[in-house]
mmCIF file of the C-alpha atoms, coordinates in Angstrom:
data_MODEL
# 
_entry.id   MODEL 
# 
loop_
_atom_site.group_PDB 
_atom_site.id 
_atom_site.type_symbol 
_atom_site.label_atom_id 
_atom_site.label_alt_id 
_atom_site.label_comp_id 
_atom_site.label_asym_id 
_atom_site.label_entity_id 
_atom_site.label_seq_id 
_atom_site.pdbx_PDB_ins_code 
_atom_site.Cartn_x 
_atom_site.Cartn_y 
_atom_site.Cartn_z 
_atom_site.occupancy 
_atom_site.B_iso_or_equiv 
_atom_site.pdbx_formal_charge 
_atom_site.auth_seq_id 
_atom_site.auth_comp_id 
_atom_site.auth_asym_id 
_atom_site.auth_atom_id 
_atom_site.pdbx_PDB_model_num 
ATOM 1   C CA . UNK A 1 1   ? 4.780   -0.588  21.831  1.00 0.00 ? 1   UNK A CA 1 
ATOM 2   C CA . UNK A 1 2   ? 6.608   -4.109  20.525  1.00 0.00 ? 2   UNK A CA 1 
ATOM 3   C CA . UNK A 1 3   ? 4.632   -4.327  16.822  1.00 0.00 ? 3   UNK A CA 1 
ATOM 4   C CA . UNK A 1 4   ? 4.513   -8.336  15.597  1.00 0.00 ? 4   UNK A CA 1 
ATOM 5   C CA . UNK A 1 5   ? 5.746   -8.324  12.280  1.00 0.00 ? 5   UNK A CA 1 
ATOM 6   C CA . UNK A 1 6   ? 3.734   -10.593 9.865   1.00 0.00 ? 6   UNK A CA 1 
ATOM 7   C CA . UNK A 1 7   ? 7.054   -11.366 7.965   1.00 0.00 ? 7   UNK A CA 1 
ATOM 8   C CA . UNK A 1 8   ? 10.537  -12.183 8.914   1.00 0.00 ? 8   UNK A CA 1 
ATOM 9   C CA . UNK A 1 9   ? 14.366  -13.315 7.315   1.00 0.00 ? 9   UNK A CA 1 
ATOM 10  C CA . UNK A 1 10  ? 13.380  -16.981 7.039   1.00 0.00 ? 10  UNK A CA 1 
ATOM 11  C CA . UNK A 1 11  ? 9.844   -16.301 4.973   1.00 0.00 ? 11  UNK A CA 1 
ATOM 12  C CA . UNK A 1 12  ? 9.415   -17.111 1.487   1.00 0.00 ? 12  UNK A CA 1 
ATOM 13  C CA . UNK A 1 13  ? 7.551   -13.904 -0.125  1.00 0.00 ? 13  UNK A CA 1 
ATOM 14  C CA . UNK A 1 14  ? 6.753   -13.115 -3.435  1.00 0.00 ? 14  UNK A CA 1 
ATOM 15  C CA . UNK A 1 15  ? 7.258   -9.337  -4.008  1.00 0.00 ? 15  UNK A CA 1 
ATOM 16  C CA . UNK A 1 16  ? 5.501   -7.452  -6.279  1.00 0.00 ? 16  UNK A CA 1 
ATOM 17  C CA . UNK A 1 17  ? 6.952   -3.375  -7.009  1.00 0.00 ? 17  UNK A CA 1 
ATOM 18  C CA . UNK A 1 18  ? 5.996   -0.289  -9.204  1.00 0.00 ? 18  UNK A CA 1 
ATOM 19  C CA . UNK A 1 19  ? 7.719   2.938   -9.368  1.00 0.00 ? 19  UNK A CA 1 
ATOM 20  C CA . UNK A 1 20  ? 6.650   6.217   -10.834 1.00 0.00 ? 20  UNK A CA 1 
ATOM 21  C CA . UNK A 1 21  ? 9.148   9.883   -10.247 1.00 0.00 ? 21  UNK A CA 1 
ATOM 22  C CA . UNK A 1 22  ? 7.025   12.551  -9.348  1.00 0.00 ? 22  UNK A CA 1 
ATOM 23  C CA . UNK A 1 23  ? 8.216   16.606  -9.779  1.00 0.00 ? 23  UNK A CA 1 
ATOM 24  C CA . UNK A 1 24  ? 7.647   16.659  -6.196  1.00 0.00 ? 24  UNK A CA 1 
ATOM 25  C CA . UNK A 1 25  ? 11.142  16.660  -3.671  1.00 0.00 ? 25  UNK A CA 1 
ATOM 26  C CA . UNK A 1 26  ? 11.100  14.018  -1.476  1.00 0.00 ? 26  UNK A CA 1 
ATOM 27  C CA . UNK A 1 27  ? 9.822   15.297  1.821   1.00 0.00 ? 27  UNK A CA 1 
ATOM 28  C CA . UNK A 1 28  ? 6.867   16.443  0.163   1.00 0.00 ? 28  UNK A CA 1 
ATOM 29  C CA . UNK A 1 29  ? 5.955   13.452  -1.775  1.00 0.00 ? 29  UNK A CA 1 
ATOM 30  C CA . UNK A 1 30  ? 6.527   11.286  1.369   1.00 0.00 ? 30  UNK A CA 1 
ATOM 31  C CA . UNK A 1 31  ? 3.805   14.353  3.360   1.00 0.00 ? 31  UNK A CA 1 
ATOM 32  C CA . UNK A 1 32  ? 1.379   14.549  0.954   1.00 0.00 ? 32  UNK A CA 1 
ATOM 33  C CA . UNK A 1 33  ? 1.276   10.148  0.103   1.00 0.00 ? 33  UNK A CA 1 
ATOM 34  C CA . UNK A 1 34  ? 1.585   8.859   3.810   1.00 0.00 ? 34  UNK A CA 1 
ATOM 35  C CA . UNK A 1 35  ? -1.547  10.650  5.174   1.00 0.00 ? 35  UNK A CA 1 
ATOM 36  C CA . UNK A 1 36  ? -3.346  10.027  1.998   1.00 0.00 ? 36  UNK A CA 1 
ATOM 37  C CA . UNK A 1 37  ? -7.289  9.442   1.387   1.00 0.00 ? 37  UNK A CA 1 
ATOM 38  C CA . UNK A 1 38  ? -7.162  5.715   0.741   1.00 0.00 ? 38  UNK A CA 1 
ATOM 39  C CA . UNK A 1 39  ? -10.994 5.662   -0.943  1.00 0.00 ? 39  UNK A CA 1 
ATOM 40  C CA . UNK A 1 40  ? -9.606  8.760   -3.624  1.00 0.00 ? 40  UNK A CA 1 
ATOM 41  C CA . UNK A 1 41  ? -6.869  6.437   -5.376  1.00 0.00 ? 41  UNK A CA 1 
ATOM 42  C CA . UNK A 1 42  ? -7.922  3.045   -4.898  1.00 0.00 ? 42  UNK A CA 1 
ATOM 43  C CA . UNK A 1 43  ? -10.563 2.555   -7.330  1.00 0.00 ? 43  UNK A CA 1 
ATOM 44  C CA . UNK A 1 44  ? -11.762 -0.953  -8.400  1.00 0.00 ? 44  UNK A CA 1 
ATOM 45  C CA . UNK A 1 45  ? -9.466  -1.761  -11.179 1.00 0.00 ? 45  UNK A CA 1 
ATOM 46  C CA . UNK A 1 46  ? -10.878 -5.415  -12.271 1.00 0.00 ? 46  UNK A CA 1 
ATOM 47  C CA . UNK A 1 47  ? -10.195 -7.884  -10.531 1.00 0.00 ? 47  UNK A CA 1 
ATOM 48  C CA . UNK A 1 48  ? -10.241 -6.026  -7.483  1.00 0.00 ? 48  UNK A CA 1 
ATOM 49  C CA . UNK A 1 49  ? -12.750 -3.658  -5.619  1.00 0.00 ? 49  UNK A CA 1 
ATOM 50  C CA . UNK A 1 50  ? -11.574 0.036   -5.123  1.00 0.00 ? 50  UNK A CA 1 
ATOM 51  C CA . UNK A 1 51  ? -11.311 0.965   -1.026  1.00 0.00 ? 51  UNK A CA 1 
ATOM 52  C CA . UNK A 1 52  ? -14.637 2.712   0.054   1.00 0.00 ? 52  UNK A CA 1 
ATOM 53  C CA . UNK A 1 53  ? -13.507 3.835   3.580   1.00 0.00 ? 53  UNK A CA 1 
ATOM 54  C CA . UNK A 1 54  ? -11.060 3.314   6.474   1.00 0.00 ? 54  UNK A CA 1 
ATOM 55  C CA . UNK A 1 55  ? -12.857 2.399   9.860   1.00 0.00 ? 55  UNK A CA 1 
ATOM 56  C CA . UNK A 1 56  ? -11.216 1.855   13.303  1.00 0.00 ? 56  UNK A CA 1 
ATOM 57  C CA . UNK A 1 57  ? -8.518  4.390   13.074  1.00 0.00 ? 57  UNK A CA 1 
ATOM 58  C CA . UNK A 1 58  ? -6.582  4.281   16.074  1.00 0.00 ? 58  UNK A CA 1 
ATOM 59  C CA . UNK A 1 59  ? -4.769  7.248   15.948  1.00 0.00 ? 59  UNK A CA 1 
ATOM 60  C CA . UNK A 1 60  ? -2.864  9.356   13.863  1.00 0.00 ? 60  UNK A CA 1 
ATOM 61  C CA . UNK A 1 61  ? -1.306  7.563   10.874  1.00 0.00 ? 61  UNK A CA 1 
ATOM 62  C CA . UNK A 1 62  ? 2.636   8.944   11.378  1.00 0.00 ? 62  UNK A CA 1 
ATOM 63  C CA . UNK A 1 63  ? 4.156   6.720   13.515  1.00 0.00 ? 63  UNK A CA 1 
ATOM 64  C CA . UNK A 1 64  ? 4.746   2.854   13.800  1.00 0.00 ? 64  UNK A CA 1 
ATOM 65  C CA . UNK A 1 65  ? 1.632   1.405   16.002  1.00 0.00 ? 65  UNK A CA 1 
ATOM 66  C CA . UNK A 1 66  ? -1.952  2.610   14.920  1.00 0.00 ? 66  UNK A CA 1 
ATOM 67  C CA . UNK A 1 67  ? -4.046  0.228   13.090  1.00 0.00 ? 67  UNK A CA 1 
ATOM 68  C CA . UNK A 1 68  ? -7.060  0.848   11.097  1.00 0.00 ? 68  UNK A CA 1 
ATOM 69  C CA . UNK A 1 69  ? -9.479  -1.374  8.216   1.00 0.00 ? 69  UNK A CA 1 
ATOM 70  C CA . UNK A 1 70  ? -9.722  -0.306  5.103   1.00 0.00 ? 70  UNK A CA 1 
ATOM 71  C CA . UNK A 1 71  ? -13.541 -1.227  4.277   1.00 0.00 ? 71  UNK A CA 1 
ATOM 72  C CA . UNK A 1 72  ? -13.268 -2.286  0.301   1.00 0.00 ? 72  UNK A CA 1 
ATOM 73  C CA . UNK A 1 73  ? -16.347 -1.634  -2.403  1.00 0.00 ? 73  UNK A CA 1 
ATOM 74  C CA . UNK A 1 74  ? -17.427 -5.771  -2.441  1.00 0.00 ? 74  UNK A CA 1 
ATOM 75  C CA . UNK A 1 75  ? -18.053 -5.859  1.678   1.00 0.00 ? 75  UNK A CA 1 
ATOM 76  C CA . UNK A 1 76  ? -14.813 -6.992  2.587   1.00 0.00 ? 76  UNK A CA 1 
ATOM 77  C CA . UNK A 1 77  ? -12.252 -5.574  4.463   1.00 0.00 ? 77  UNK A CA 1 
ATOM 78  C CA . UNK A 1 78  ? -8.613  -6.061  6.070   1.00 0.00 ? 78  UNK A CA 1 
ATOM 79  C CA . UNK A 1 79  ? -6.601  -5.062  9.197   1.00 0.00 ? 79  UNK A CA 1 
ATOM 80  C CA . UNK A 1 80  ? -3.907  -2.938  8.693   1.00 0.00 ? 80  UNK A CA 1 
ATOM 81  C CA . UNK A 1 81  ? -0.815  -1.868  11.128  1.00 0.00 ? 81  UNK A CA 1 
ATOM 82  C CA . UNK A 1 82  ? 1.902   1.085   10.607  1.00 0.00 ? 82  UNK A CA 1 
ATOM 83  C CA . UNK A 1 83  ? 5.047   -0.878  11.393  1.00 0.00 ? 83  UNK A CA 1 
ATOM 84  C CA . UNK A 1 84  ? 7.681   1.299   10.375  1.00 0.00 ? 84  UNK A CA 1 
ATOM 85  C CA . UNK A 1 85  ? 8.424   5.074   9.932   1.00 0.00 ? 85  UNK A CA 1 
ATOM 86  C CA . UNK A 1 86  ? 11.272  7.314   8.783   1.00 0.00 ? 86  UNK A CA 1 
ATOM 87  C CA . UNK A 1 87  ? 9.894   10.907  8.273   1.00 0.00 ? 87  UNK A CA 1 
ATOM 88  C CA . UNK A 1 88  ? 10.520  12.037  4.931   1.00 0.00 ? 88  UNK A CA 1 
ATOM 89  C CA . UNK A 1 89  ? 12.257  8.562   3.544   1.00 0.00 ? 89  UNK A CA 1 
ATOM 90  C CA . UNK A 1 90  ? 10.391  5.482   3.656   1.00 0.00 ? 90  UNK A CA 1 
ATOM 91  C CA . UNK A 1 91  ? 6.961   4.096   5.464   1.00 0.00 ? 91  UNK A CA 1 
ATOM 92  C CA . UNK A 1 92  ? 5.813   0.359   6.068   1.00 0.00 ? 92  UNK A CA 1 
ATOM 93  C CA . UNK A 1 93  ? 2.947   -1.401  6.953   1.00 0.00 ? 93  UNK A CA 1 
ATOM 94  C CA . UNK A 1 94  ? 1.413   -4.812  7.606   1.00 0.00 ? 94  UNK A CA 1 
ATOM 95  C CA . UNK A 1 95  ? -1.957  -6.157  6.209   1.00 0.00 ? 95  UNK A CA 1 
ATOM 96  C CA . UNK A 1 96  ? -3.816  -9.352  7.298   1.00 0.00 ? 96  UNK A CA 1 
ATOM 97  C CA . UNK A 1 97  ? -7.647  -10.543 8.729   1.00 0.00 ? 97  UNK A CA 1 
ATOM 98  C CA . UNK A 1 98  ? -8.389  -10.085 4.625   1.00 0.00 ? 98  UNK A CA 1 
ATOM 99  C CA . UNK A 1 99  ? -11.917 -11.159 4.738   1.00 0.00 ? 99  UNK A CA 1 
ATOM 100 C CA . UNK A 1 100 ? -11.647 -11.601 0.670   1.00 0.00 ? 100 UNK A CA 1 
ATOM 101 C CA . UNK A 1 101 ? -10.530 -13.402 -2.051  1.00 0.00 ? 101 UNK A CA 1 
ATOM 102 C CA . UNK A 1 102 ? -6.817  -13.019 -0.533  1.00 0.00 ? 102 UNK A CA 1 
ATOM 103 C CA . UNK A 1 103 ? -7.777  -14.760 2.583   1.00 0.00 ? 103 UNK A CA 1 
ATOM 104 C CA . UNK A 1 104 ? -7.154  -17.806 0.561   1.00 0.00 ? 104 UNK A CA 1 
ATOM 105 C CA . UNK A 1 105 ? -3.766  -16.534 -1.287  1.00 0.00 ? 105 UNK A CA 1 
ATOM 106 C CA . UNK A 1 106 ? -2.039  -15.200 1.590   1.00 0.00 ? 106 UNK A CA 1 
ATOM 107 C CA . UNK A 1 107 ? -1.735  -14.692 5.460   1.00 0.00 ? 107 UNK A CA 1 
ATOM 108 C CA . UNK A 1 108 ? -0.729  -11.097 5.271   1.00 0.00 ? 108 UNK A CA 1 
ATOM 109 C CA . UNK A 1 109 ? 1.395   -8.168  2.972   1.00 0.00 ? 109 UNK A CA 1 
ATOM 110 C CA . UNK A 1 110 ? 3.883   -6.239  3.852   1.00 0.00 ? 110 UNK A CA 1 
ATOM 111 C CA . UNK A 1 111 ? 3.545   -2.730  1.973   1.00 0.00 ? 111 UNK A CA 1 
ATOM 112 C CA . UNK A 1 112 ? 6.553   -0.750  1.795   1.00 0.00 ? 112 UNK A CA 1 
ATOM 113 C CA . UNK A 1 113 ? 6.955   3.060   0.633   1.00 0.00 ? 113 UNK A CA 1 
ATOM 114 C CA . UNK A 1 114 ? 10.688  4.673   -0.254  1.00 0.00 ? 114 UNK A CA 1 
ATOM 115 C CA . UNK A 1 115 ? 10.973  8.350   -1.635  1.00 0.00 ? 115 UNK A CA 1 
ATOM 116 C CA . UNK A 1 116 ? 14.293  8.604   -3.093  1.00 0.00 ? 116 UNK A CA 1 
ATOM 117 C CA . UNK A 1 117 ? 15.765  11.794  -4.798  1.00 0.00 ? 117 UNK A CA 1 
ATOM 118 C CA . UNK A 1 118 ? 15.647  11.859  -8.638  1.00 0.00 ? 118 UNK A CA 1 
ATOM 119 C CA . UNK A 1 119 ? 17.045  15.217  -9.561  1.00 0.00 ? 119 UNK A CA 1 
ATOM 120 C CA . UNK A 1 120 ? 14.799  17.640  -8.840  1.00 0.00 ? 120 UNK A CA 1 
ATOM 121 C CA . UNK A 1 121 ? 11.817  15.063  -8.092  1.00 0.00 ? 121 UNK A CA 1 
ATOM 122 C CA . UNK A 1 122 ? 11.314  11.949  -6.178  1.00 0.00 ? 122 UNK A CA 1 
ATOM 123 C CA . UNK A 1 123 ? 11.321  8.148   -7.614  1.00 0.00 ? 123 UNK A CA 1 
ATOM 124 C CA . UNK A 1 124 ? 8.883   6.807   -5.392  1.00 0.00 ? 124 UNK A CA 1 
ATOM 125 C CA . UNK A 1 125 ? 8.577   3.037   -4.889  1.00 0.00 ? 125 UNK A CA 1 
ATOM 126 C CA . UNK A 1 126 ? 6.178   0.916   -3.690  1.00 0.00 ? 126 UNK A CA 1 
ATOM 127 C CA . UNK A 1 127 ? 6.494   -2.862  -2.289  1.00 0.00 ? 127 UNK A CA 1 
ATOM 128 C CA . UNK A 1 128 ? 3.719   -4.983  -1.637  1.00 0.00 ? 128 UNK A CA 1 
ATOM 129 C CA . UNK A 1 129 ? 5.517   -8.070  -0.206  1.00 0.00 ? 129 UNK A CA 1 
ATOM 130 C CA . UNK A 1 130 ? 2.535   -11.153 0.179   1.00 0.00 ? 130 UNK A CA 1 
ATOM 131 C CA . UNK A 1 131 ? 3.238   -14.050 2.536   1.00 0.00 ? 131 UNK A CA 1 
ATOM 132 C CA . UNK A 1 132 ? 1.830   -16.714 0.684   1.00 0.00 ? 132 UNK A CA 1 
ATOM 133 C CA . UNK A 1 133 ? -0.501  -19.540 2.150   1.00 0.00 ? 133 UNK A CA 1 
ATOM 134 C CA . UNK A 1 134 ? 1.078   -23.423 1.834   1.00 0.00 ? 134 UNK A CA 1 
ATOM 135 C CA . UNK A 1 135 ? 1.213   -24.417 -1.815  1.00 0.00 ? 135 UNK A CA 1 
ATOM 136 C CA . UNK A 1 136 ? -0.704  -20.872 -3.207  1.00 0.00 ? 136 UNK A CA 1 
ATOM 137 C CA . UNK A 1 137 ? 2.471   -19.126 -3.830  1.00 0.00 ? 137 UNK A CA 1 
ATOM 138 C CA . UNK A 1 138 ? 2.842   -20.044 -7.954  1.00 0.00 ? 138 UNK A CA 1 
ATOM 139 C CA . UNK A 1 139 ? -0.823  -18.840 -7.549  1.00 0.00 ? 139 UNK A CA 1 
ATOM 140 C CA . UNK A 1 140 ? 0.217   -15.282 -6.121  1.00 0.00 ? 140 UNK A CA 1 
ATOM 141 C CA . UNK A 1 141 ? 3.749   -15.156 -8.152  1.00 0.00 ? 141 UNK A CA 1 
ATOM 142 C CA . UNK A 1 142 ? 1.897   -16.537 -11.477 1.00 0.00 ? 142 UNK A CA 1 
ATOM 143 C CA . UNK A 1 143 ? -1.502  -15.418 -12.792 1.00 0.00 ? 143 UNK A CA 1 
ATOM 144 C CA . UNK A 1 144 ? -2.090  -12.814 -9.850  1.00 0.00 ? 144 UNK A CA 1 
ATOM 145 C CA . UNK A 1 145 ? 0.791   -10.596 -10.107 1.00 0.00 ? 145 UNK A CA 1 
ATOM 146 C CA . UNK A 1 146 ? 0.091   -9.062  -12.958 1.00 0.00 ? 146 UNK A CA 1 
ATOM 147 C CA . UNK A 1 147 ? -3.496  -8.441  -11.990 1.00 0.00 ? 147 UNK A CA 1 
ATOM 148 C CA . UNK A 1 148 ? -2.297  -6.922  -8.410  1.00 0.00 ? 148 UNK A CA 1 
ATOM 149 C CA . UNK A 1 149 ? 0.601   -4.821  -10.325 1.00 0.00 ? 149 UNK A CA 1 
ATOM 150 C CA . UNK A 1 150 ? -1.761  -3.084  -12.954 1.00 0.00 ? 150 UNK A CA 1 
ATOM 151 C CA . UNK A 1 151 ? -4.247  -2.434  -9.922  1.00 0.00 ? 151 UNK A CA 1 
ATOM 152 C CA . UNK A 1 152 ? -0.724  -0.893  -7.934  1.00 0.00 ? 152 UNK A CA 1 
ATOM 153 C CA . UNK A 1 153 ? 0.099   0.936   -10.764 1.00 0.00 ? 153 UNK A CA 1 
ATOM 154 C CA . UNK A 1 154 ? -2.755  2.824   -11.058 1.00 0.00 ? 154 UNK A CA 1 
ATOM 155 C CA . UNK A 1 155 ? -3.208  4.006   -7.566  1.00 0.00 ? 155 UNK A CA 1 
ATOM 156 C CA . UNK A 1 156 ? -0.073  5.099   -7.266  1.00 0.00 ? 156 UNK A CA 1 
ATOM 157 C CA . UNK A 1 157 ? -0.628  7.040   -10.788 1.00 0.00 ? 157 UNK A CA 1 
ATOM 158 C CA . UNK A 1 158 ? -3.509  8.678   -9.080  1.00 0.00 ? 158 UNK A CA 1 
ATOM 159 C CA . UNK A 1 159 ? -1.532  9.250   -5.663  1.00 0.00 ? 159 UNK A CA 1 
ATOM 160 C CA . UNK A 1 160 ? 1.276   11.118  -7.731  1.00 0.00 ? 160 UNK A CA 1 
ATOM 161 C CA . UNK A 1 161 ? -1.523  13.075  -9.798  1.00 0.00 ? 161 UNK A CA 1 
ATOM 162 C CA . UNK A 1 162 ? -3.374  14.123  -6.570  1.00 0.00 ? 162 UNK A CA 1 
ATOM 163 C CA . UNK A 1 163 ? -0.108  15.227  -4.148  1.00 0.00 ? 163 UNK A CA 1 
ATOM 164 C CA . UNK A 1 164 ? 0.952   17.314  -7.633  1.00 0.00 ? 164 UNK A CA 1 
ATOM 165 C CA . UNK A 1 165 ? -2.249  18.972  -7.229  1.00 0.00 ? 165 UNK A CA 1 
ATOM 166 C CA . UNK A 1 166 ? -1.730  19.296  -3.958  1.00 0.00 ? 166 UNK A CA 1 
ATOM 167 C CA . UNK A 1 167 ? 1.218   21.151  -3.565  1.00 0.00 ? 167 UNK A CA 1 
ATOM 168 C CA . UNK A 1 168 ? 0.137   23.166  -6.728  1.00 0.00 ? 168 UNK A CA 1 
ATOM 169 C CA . UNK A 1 169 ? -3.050  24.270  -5.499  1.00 0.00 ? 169 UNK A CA 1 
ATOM 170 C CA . UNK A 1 170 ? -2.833  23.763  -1.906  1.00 0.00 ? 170 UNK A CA 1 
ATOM 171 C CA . UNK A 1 171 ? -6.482  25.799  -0.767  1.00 0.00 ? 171 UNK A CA 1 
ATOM 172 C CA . UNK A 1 172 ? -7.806  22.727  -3.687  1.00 0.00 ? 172 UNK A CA 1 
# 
């Protein structure tokens, strides 16, 4: 399967990253994140609407291809492709069709996932690279970014939180 990539060498992109370690190892940060339910950490976290649900799941989520919409709280939703995958290292995927407020910001995102060693733990970091529209891009690098980052940061708090659990308690 060829996969179009939304963004290539000669795009201007405005990256936006947060970082959290975990006590987890790698491996089992990167099994118990990838596959994760979207609607239990991405709660609305103002400006933005939480994710209620993912429809049109092609297939499994562990391998570059399958595509799926997350379906967000306001009525909106986006189309979103698995481009890359390195078991146990480092997933990526694409986001576009956004049928809200970032329809006029951006043509697509490219999210990217990296589970590096710390120690005994994992420094996880996440990449949410937009592709801004003609002239919106001090829009997306200016007054958004610190919007999107605080709404990052706290899924990926409550990711961490719940794969902790997880391993922890696994029959939770």
């Amino acid at each position: 399967m060829t996969i179009k990539l939304l963004i290539g060498a000669a795009d201007h992109t405005i990256p936006i990253t947060v970082q959290q370690r975990s006590t987890l190892a790698p491996a089992d940060a990167f099994r118990l994140i990838m596959p994760i339910d979207l609607a239990t950490v991405f709660k609305p976290v103002w400006p933005f609407p939480g994710i209620r649900s993912i429809a049109n799941q092609t297939e499994t989520w562990d391998h570059p291809g399958p595509t799926r919409n997350p379906q967000f709280d306001d009525g909106s939703q986006a189309d979103e492709q698995l481009t890359e995958c390195v078991d146990g290292v480092s997933f990526a995927y694409q986001l576009t069709g956004f049928t809200n407020v970032l329809a006029n910001l951006a043509s697509g995102v490219r999210g990217e996932w990296n589970f590096n060693p710390d120690g005994a733990g994992t420094l996880i970091r996440w990449t949410y690279e937009f592709k801004p529209l003609p002239g919106r891009g001090w829009i997306v690098a200016g007054p958004f970014a610190p919007l999107w980052r605080r709404y990052m940061v706290a899924a990926l708090d409550r990711m961490v939180q719940s794969s902790e659990a997880a391993l922890r308690n696994p029959a939770a």
